[in-house]
C-alpha cells in the first residue's frame, strides 16, 4: 500500500470509538489567576530588553490552552532569550578548537 493510499484511507467505525479525550474535570478547572502587577513588570522588562537590542518584532508560539503573553514567566523567558542572543552576537563568532 502506497503512502497516498494510506493517507486517504477512511477509518472504520471501530477505529473511531477508541479516541482519547480529556476527562471532564480537567476541562472544568479554572485557570490560575495571574498577578497583574507581575505581568506588567514582565512586559516592561521585555519592552526594555527589546529596545536595548533594537528588536522591532518577533514571533512566539503559545502553549496549548494558554496565551504566552498572559504568562509572566513566558514573557520573561523571551526577554532572557533576546538578551542571550544579543550577548552572544556582541562577543563575535566563537572559534572552533577542533579546526
PDB file of C-alpha atoms in Angstrom:
ATOM      1  CA  UNK A   1       0.000   0.000   0.000  1.00  0.00           C
ATOM      2  CA  UNK A   2       1.465   3.330  -1.010  1.00  0.00           C
ATOM      3  CA  UNK A   3       1.637   6.405   1.199  1.00  0.00           C
ATOM      4  CA  UNK A   4      -1.059   8.146  -0.817  1.00  0.00           C
ATOM      5  CA  UNK A   5      -3.448   5.231  -0.284  1.00  0.00           C
ATOM      6  CA  UNK A   6      -2.583   5.065   3.392  1.00  0.00           C
ATOM      7  CA  UNK A   7      -3.248   8.768   3.934  1.00  0.00           C
ATOM      8  CA  UNK A   8      -6.574   8.725   2.094  1.00  0.00           C
ATOM      9  CA  UNK A   9      -7.859   5.589   3.818  1.00  0.00           C
ATOM     10  CA  UNK A  10     -11.093   6.054   5.697  1.00  0.00           C
ATOM     11  CA  UNK A  11     -11.392   4.994   9.290  1.00  0.00           C
ATOM     12  CA  UNK A  12     -13.709   2.205  10.180  1.00  0.00           C
ATOM     13  CA  UNK A  13     -16.353   2.841  12.859  1.00  0.00           C
ATOM     14  CA  UNK A  14     -14.457   0.529  15.226  1.00  0.00           C
ATOM     15  CA  UNK A  15     -11.297   2.615  14.872  1.00  0.00           C
ATOM     16  CA  UNK A  16     -13.048   5.845  15.803  1.00  0.00           C
ATOM     17  CA  UNK A  17     -14.544   4.525  19.040  1.00  0.00           C
ATOM     18  CA  UNK A  18     -11.163   4.368  20.772  1.00  0.00           C
ATOM     19  CA  UNK A  19     -10.338   8.068  20.775  1.00  0.00           C
ATOM     20  CA  UNK A  20      -8.818   9.526  23.908  1.00  0.00           C
ATOM     21  CA  UNK A  21     -10.418  12.618  25.360  1.00  0.00           C
ATOM     22  CA  UNK A  22      -9.600  14.701  28.405  1.00  0.00           C
ATOM     23  CA  UNK A  23     -11.655  13.939  31.477  1.00  0.00           C
ATOM     24  CA  UNK A  24     -14.437  16.460  32.118  1.00  0.00           C
ATOM     25  CA  UNK A  25     -12.860  17.553  35.408  1.00  0.00           C
ATOM     26  CA  UNK A  26      -9.657  18.675  33.629  1.00  0.00           C
ATOM     27  CA  UNK A  27     -11.590  20.906  31.225  1.00  0.00           C
ATOM     28  CA  UNK A  28     -13.625  22.449  34.049  1.00  0.00           C
ATOM     29  CA  UNK A  29     -10.603  23.507  36.141  1.00  0.00           C
ATOM     30  CA  UNK A  30     -10.292  27.289  36.354  1.00  0.00           C
ATOM     31  CA  UNK A  31      -7.138  28.910  35.055  1.00  0.00           C
ATOM     32  CA  UNK A  32      -4.821  30.195  37.775  1.00  0.00           C
ATOM     33  CA  UNK A  33      -5.034  33.915  38.343  1.00  0.00           C
ATOM     34  CA  UNK A  34      -2.065  35.972  37.251  1.00  0.00           C
ATOM     35  CA  UNK A  35      -0.886  38.893  39.315  1.00  0.00           C
ATOM     36  CA  UNK A  36      -1.476  41.893  37.012  1.00  0.00           C
ATOM     37  CA  UNK A  37       1.464  43.811  38.529  1.00  0.00           C
ATOM     38  CA  UNK A  38       3.795  40.858  37.875  1.00  0.00           C
ATOM     39  CA  UNK A  39       2.563  40.567  34.292  1.00  0.00           C
ATOM     40  CA  UNK A  40       3.043  44.299  33.673  1.00  0.00           C
ATOM     41  CA  UNK A  41       6.544  44.139  35.166  1.00  0.00           C
ATOM     42  CA  UNK A  42       7.411  41.235  32.861  1.00  0.00           C
ATOM     43  CA  UNK A  43       6.140  43.177  29.836  1.00  0.00           C
ATOM     44  CA  UNK A  44       8.135  46.244  30.910  1.00  0.00           C
ATOM     45  CA  UNK A  45      11.239  44.045  31.117  1.00  0.00           C
ATOM     46  CA  UNK A  46      10.557  42.675  27.627  1.00  0.00           C
ATOM     47  CA  UNK A  47       9.997  46.155  26.168  1.00  0.00           C
ATOM     48  CA  UNK A  48      13.229  47.416  27.727  1.00  0.00           C
ATOM     49  CA  UNK A  49      15.242  44.414  26.541  1.00  0.00           C
ATOM     50  CA  UNK A  50      13.800  44.604  23.032  1.00  0.00           C
ATOM     51  CA  UNK A  51      14.532  48.336  22.871  1.00  0.00           C
ATOM     52  CA  UNK A  52      18.130  47.901  24.003  1.00  0.00           C
ATOM     53  CA  UNK A  53      18.665  45.160  21.429  1.00  0.00           C
ATOM     54  CA  UNK A  54      16.935  47.123  18.633  1.00  0.00           C
ATOM     55  CA  UNK A  55      14.410  44.314  18.203  1.00  0.00           C
ATOM     56  CA  UNK A  56      11.399  45.639  16.324  1.00  0.00           C
ATOM     57  CA  UNK A  57       9.372  42.427  16.051  1.00  0.00           C
ATOM     58  CA  UNK A  58       9.411  38.759  16.963  1.00  0.00           C
ATOM     59  CA  UNK A  59       7.126  35.743  16.952  1.00  0.00           C
ATOM     60  CA  UNK A  60       6.339  33.457  19.837  1.00  0.00           C
ATOM     61  CA  UNK A  61       4.239  30.311  19.970  1.00  0.00           C
ATOM     62  CA  UNK A  62       1.680  29.733  22.682  1.00  0.00           C
ATOM     63  CA  UNK A  63       1.354  26.635  24.751  1.00  0.00           C
ATOM     64  CA  UNK A  64      -1.839  24.639  24.380  1.00  0.00           C
ATOM     65  CA  UNK A  65      -4.607  26.229  26.370  1.00  0.00           C
ATOM     66  CA  UNK A  66      -2.854  29.464  27.256  1.00  0.00           C
ATOM     67  CA  UNK A  67      -1.508  32.528  25.512  1.00  0.00           C
ATOM     68  CA  UNK A  68       2.171  33.264  26.149  1.00  0.00           C
ATOM     69  CA  UNK A  69       1.504  36.963  26.611  1.00  0.00           C
ATOM     70  CA  UNK A  70      -0.636  36.243  29.668  1.00  0.00           C
ATOM     71  CA  UNK A  71       2.134  34.291  31.410  1.00  0.00           C
ATOM     72  CA  UNK A  72       4.777  36.420  33.182  1.00  0.00           C
ATOM     73  CA  UNK A  73       7.291  33.542  33.128  1.00  0.00           C
ATOM     74  CA  UNK A  74       6.908  33.138  29.348  1.00  0.00           C
ATOM     75  CA  UNK A  75       7.302  36.890  28.776  1.00  0.00           C
ATOM     76  CA  UNK A  76      10.455  36.913  30.924  1.00  0.00           C
ATOM     77  CA  UNK A  77      11.789  33.859  29.072  1.00  0.00           C
ATOM     78  CA  UNK A  78      11.501  35.725  25.776  1.00  0.00           C
ATOM     79  CA  UNK A  79      13.326  38.707  27.273  1.00  0.00           C
ATOM     80  CA  UNK A  80      16.067  36.366  28.523  1.00  0.00           C
ATOM     81  CA  UNK A  81      16.347  34.769  25.077  1.00  0.00           C
ATOM     82  CA  UNK A  82      16.749  38.174  23.426  1.00  0.00           C
ATOM     83  CA  UNK A  83      19.439  39.118  25.982  1.00  0.00           C
ATOM     84  CA  UNK A  84      21.277  35.815  25.445  1.00  0.00           C
ATOM     85  CA  UNK A  85      21.259  36.227  21.649  1.00  0.00           C
ATOM     86  CA  UNK A  86      22.351  39.855  21.919  1.00  0.00           C
ATOM     87  CA  UNK A  87      25.211  38.944  24.260  1.00  0.00           C
ATOM     88  CA  UNK A  88      26.400  36.040  22.119  1.00  0.00           C
ATOM     89  CA  UNK A  89      26.386  38.075  18.899  1.00  0.00           C
ATOM     90  CA  UNK A  90      28.146  41.018  20.584  1.00  0.00           C
ATOM     91  CA  UNK A  91      31.006  38.706  21.569  1.00  0.00           C
ATOM     92  CA  UNK A  92      31.560  37.775  17.958  1.00  0.00           C
ATOM     93  CA  UNK A  93      31.798  34.360  16.371  1.00  0.00           C
ATOM     94  CA  UNK A  94      33.069  31.547  18.514  1.00  0.00           C
ATOM     95  CA  UNK A  95      36.235  29.826  17.341  1.00  0.00           C
ATOM     96  CA  UNK A  96      36.049  26.100  16.811  1.00  0.00           C
ATOM     97  CA  UNK A  97      39.004  24.496  18.669  1.00  0.00           C
ATOM     98  CA  UNK A  98      38.774  21.301  16.611  1.00  0.00           C
ATOM     99  CA  UNK A  99      39.836  23.071  13.411  1.00  0.00           C
TER     100      UNK A  99
END
